[in-house]
GROMACS .gro file of C-alpha atoms in nm:
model
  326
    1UNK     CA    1   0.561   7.713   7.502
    2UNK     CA    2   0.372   7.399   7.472
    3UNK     CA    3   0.388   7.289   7.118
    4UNK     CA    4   0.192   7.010   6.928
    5UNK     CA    5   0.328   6.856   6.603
    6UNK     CA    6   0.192   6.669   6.358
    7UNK     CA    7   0.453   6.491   6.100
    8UNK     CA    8   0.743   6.555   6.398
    9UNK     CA    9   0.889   6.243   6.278
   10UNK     CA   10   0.916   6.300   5.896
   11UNK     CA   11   1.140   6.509   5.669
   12UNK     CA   12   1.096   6.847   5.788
   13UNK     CA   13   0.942   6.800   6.124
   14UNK     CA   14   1.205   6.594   6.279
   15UNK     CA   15   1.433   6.902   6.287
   16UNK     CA   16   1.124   7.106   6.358
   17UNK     CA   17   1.117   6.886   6.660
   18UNK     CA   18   1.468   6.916   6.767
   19UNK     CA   19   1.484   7.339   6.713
   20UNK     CA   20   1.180   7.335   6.915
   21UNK     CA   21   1.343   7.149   7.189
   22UNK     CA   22   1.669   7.299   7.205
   23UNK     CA   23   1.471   7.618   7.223
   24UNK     CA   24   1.365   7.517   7.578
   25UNK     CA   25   0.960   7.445   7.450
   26UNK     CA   26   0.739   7.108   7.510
   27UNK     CA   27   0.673   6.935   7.240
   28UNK     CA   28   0.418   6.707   7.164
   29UNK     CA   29   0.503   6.508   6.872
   30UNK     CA   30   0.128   6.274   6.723
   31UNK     CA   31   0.310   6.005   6.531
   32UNK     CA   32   0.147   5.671   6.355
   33UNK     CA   33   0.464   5.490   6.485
   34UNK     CA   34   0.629   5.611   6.820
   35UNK     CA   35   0.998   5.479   6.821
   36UNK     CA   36   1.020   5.481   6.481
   37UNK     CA   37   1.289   5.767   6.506
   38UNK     CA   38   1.500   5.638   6.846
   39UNK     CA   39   1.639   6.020   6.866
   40UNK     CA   40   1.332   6.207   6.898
   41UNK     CA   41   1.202   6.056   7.229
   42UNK     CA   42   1.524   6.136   7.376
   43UNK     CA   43   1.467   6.522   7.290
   44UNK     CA   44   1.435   6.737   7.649
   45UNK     CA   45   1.080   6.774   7.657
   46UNK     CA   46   0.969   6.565   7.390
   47UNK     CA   47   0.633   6.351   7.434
   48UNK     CA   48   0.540   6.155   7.150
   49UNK     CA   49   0.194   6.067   7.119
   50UNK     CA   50   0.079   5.792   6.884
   51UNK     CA   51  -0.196   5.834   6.665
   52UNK     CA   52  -0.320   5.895   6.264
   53UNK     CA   53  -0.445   6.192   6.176
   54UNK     CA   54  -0.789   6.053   6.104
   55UNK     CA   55  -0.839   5.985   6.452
   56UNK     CA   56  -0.985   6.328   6.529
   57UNK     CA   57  -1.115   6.259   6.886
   58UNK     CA   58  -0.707   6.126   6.999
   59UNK     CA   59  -0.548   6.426   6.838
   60UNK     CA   60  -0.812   6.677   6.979
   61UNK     CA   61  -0.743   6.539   7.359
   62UNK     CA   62  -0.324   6.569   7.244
   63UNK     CA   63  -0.380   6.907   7.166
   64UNK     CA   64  -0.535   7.019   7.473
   65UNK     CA   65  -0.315   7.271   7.728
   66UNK     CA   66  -0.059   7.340   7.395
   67UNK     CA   67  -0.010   7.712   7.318
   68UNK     CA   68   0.086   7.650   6.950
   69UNK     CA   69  -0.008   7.386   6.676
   70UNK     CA   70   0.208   7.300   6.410
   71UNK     CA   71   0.059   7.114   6.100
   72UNK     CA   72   0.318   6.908   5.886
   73UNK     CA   73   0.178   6.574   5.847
   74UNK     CA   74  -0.004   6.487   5.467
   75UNK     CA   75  -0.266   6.285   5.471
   76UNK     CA   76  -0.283   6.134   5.100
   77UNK     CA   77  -0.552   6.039   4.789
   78UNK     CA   78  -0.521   5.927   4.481
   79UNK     CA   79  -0.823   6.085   4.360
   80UNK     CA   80  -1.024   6.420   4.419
   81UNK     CA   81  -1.217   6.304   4.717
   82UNK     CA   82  -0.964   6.112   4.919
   83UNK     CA   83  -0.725   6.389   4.898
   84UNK     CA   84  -0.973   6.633   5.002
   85UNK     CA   85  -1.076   6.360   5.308
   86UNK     CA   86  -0.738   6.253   5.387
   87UNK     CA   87  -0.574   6.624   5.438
   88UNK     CA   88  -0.811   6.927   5.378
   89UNK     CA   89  -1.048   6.774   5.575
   90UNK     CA   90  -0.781   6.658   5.904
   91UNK     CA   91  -0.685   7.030   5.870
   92UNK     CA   92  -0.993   7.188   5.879
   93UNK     CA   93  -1.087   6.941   6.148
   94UNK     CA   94  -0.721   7.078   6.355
   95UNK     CA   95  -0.769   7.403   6.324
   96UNK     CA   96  -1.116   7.461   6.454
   97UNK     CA   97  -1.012   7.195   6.737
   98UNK     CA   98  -0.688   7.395   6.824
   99UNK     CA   99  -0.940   7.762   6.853
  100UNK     CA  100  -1.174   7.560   7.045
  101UNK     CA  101  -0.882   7.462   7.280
  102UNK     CA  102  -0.766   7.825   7.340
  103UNK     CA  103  -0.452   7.797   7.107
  104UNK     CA  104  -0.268   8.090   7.083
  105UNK     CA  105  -0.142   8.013   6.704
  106UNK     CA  106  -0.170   7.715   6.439
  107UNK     CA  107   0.100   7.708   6.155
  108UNK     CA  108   0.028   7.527   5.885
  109UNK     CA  109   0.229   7.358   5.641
  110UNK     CA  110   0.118   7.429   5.272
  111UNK     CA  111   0.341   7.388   4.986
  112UNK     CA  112   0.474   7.610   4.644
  113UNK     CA  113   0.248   7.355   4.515
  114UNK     CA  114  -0.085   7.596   4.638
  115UNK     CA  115   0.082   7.865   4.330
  116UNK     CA  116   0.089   7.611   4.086
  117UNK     CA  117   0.275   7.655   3.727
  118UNK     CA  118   0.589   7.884   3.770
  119UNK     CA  119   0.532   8.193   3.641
  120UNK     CA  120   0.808   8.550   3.646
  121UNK     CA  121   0.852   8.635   3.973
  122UNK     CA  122   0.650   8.477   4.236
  123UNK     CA  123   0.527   8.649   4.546
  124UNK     CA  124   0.283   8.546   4.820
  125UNK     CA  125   0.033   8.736   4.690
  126UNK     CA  126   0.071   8.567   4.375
  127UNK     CA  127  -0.265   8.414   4.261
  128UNK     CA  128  -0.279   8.045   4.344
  129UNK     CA  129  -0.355   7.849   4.033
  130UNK     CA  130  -0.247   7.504   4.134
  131UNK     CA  131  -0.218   7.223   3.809
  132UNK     CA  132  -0.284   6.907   4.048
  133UNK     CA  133  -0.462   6.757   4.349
  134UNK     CA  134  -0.163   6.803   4.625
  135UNK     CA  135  -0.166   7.184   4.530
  136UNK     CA  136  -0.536   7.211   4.502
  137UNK     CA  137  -0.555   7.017   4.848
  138UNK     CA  138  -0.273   7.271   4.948
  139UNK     CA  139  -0.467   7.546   4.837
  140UNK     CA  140  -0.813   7.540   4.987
  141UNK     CA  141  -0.694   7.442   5.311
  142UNK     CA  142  -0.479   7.758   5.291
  143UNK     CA  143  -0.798   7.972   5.197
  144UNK     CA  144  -1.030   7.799   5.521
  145UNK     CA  145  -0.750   7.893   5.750
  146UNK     CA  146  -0.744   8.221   5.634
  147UNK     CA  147  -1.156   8.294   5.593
  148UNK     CA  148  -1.190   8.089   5.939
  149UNK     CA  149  -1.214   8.425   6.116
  150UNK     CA  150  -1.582   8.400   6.290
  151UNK     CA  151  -1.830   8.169   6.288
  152UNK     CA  152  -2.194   8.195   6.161
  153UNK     CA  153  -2.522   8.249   6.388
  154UNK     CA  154  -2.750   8.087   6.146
  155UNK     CA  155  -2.753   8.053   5.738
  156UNK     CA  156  -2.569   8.317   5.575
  157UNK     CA  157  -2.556   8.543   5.908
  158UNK     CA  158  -2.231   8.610   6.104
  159UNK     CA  159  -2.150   8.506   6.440
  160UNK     CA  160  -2.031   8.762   6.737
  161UNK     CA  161  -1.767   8.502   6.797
  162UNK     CA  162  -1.450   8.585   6.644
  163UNK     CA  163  -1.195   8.306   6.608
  164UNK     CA  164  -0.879   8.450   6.866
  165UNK     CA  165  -0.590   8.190   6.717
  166UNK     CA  166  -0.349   8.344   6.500
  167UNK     CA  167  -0.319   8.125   6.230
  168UNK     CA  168  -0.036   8.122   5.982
  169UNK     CA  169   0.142   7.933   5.651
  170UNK     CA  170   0.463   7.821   5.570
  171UNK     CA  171   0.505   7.730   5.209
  172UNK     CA  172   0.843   7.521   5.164
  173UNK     CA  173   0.959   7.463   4.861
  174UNK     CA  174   1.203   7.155   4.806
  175UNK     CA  175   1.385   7.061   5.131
  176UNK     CA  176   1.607   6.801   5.163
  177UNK     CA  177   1.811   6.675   5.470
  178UNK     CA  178   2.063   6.424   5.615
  179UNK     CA  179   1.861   6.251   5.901
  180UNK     CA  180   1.872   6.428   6.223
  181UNK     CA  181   1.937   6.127   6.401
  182UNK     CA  182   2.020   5.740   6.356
  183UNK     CA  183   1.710   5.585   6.149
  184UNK     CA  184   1.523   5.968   6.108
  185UNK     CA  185   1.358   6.023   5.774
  186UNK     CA  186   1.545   6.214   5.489
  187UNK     CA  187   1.442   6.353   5.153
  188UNK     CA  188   1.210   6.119   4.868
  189UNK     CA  189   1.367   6.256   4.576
  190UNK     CA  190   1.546   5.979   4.389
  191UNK     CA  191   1.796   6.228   4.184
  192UNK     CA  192   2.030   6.239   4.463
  193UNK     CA  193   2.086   5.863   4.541
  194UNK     CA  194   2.091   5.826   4.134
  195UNK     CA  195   2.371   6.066   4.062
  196UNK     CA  196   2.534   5.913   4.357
  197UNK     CA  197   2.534   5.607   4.217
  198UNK     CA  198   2.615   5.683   3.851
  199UNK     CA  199   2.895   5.860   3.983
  200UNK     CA  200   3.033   5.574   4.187
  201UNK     CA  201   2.950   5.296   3.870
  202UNK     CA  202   3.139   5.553   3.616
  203UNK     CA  203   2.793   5.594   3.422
  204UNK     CA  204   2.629   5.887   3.240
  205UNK     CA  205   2.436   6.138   3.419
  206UNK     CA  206   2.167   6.298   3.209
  207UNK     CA  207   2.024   6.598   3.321
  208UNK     CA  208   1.872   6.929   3.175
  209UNK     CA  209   2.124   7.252   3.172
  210UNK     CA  210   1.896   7.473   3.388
  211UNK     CA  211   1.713   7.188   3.605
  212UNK     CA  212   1.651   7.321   3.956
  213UNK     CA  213   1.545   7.501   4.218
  214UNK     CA  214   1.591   7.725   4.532
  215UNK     CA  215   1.694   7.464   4.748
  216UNK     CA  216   1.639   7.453   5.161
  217UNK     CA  217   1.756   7.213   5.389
  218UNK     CA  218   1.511   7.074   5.647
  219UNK     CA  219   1.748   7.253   5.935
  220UNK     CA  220   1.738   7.555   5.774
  221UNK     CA  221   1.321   7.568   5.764
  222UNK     CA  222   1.293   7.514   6.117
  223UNK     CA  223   1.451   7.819   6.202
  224UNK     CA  224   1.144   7.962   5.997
  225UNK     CA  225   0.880   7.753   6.190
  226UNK     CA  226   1.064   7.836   6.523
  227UNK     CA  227   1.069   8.220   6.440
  228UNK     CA  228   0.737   8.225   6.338
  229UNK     CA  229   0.594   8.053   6.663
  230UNK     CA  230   0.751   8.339   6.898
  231UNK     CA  231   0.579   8.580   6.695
  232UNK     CA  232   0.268   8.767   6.692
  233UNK     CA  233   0.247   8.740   6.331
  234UNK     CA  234  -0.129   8.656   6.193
  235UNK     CA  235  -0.252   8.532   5.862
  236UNK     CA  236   0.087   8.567   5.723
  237UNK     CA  237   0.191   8.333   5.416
  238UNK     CA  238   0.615   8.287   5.418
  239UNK     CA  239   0.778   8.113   5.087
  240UNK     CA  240   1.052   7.906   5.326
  241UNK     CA  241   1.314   7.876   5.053
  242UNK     CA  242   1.656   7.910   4.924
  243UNK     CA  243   1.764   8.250   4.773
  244UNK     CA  244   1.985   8.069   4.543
  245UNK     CA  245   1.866   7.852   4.254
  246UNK     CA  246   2.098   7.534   4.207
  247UNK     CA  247   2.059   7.314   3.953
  248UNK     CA  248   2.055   6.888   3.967
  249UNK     CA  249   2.416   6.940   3.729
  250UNK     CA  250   2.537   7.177   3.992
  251UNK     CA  251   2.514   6.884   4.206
  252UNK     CA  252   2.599   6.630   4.019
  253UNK     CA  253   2.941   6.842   4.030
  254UNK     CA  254   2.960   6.862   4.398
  255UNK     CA  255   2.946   6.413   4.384
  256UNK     CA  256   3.230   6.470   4.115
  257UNK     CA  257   3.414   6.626   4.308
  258UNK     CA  258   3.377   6.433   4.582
  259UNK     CA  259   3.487   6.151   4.422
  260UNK     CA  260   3.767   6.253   4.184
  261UNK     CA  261   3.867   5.891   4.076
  262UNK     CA  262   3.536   5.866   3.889
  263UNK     CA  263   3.525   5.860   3.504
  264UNK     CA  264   3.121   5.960   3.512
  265UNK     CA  265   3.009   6.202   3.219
  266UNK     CA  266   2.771   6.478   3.313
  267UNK     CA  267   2.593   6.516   2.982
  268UNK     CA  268   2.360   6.808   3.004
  269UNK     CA  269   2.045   6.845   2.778
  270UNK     CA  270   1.949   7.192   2.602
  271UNK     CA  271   1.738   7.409   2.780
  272UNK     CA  272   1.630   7.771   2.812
  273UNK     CA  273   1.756   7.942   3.153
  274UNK     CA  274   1.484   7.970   3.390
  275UNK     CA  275   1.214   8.292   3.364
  276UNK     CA  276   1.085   8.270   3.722
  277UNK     CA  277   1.157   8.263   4.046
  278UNK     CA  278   1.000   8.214   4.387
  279UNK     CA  279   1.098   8.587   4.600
  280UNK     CA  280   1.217   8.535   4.936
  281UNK     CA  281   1.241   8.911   5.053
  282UNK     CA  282   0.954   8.842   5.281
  283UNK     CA  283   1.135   8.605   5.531
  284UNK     CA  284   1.421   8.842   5.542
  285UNK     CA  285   1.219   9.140   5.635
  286UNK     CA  286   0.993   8.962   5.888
  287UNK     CA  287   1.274   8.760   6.069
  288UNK     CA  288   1.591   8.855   5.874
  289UNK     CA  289   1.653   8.469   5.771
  290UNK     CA  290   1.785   8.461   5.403
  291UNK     CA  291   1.933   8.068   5.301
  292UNK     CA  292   2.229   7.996   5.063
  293UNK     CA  293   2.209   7.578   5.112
  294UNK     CA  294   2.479   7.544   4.877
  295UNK     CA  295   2.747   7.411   5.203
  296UNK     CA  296   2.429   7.202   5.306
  297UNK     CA  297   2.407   7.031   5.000
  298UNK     CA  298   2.764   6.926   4.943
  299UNK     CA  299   2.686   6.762   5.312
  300UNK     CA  300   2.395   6.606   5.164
  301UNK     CA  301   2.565   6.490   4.867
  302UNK     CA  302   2.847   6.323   5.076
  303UNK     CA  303   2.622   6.162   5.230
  304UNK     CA  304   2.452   6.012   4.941
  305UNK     CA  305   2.772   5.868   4.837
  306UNK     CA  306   2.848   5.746   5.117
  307UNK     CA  307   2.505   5.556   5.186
  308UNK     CA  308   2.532   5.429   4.825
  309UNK     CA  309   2.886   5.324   4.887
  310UNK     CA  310   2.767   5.099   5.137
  311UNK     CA  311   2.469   4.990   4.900
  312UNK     CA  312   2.670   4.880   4.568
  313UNK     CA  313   2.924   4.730   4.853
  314UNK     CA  314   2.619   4.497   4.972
  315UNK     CA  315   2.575   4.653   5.317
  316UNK     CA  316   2.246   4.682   5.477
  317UNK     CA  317   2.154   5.031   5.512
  318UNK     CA  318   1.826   5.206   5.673
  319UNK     CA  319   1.517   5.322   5.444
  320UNK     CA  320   1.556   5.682   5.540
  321UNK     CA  321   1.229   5.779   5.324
  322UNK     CA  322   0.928   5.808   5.527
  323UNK     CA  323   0.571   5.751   5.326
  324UNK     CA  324   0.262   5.978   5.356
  325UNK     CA  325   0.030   5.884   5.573
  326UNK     CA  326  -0.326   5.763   5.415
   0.00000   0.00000   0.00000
């Protein structure tokens, strides 16, 4: 398969990228910054293409002769209308251009964020009530690719032409990763570099007793996106997440234990155990993938520690977090 990616560069789609390519598929990767990522141009069949996402008449000519399109990249705003320019728009804009172009599937990337407020157990089906702008954003482009299923004649009368692309959503929930390769993009939460740290400076570490979530590494979500692709799946949402729920003192733990010299104080604050959960059984049944990233996260941890050894020792180190595009 021929395969374009947007965000190939970042968190999750740099291992997107490189399960793609050791699959044996083309990929196209549209990037702001080509290079920025030394590892991903090496990839066997890997083009990278640059390009911003608001540049709609670039990434409709990338797209052309791909079989699938996958949609990672966020376009940001600080306000209602920017967000809804910056991303809903871009993805409204993608998928139409990837039907137009005879593309045999689109995956988009949406987010837990498109549920909103966690609430028993949550489902798929669950009714999306998002509390901010990134899940509202999140949300309505999830209902266009969904309703985009024909087009109209005239006002308020239906077109003959049905839209042939499957079209598809992966909601991830948090993901976190090591790089994939020298100077590759990790994970923007601050919590893990903190507790390194604290744990390294022999400070307190403050955290709630139930704080968490089902965690997924970026490695183990592109086995989801890669699945999904070589399937004839179509207007299918997937929750891409962990089956376990860890909390931050779990892995504040795993950094103790890591570095047993350390006279840090994990002091935890009350809370009441968690009364929801995001259901996974869906994944398993359509690809049988279910995710413990309990081994990954000790790895992740390490490597934290390590990075922040380096840090408090004065060494440079690389930014490993990788901004939004706007």
């Amino acid at each position: 398969m021929r395969v374009f990616l947007t965000g190939g560069t970042g968190n999750i789609g740099q291992y997107v990228t490189k399960a793609f390519s050791e699959a044996g598929h083309e990929c196209i990767v549209y990037t702001r910054t080509p290079g920025r990522v030394p590892g991903i141009s090496e990839l066997r069949g890997v083009t990278e293409v640059q390009g911003h996402i608001n540049e709609f008449d670039k990434m409709e000519k990338s797209l052309a002769g791909c079989d699938i399109v996958i949609h990672i990249a966020l376009g940001w705003g600080c306000e209602p209308l920017s967000m809804l320019l910056n991303d809903t728009r871009v993805s409204v804009f993608l998928m139409e251009a990837a039907e137009k172009a005879g593309v045999k599937q689109f995956i988009y990337t949406s987010s837990t964020a498109a549920v909103g407020n966690m609430r028993g157990n949550v489902c798929e089906e669950t009714l999306r009530i998002p509390d901010d702008l990134y899940g509202a954003t999140k949300s309505a482009t999830e209902v266009f690719l969904l309703g985009f299923r024909q087009y109209y004649a005239s006002q308020g009368g239906r077109s003959n032409t049905q839209v042939k692309m499957q079209r598809n959503i992966i909601r991830p929930g948090y993901t976190f990763s090591n790089p994939a390769f020298p100077g590759g993009a990790s994970q923007s939460d601050k919590r893990f570099a903190q507790i390194a740290q604290a744990v390294l400076k022999n400070e307190e570490i403050h955290l709630g007793r139930y704080d968490g979530t089902q965690f997924m590494s970026s490695r183990q979500i592109a086995e989801v996106y890669l699945k999904l692709a070589e399937s004839d799946l179509n207007e299918e949402i997937i929750f891409a997440m962990g089956s376990v729920h860890t909390t931050w003192a779990d892995i504040a733990k795993m950094a103790l234990e890591y570095v047993p010299e350390s006279t840090a104080k994990l002091i935890l604050s009350p809370q009441n155990p968690p009364t929801w959960r995001y259901k996974t059984e869906k994944m398993l049944k359509l690809f049988g993938l279910k995710y413990d990233a309990t081994v990954e996260l000790r790895e992740h941890m390490h490597w934290n520690i390590d990075r922040a050894r380096k840090i408090l020792a004065g060494e440079e180190v690389a930014d490993h977090t990788h901004e939004y595009s706007d």
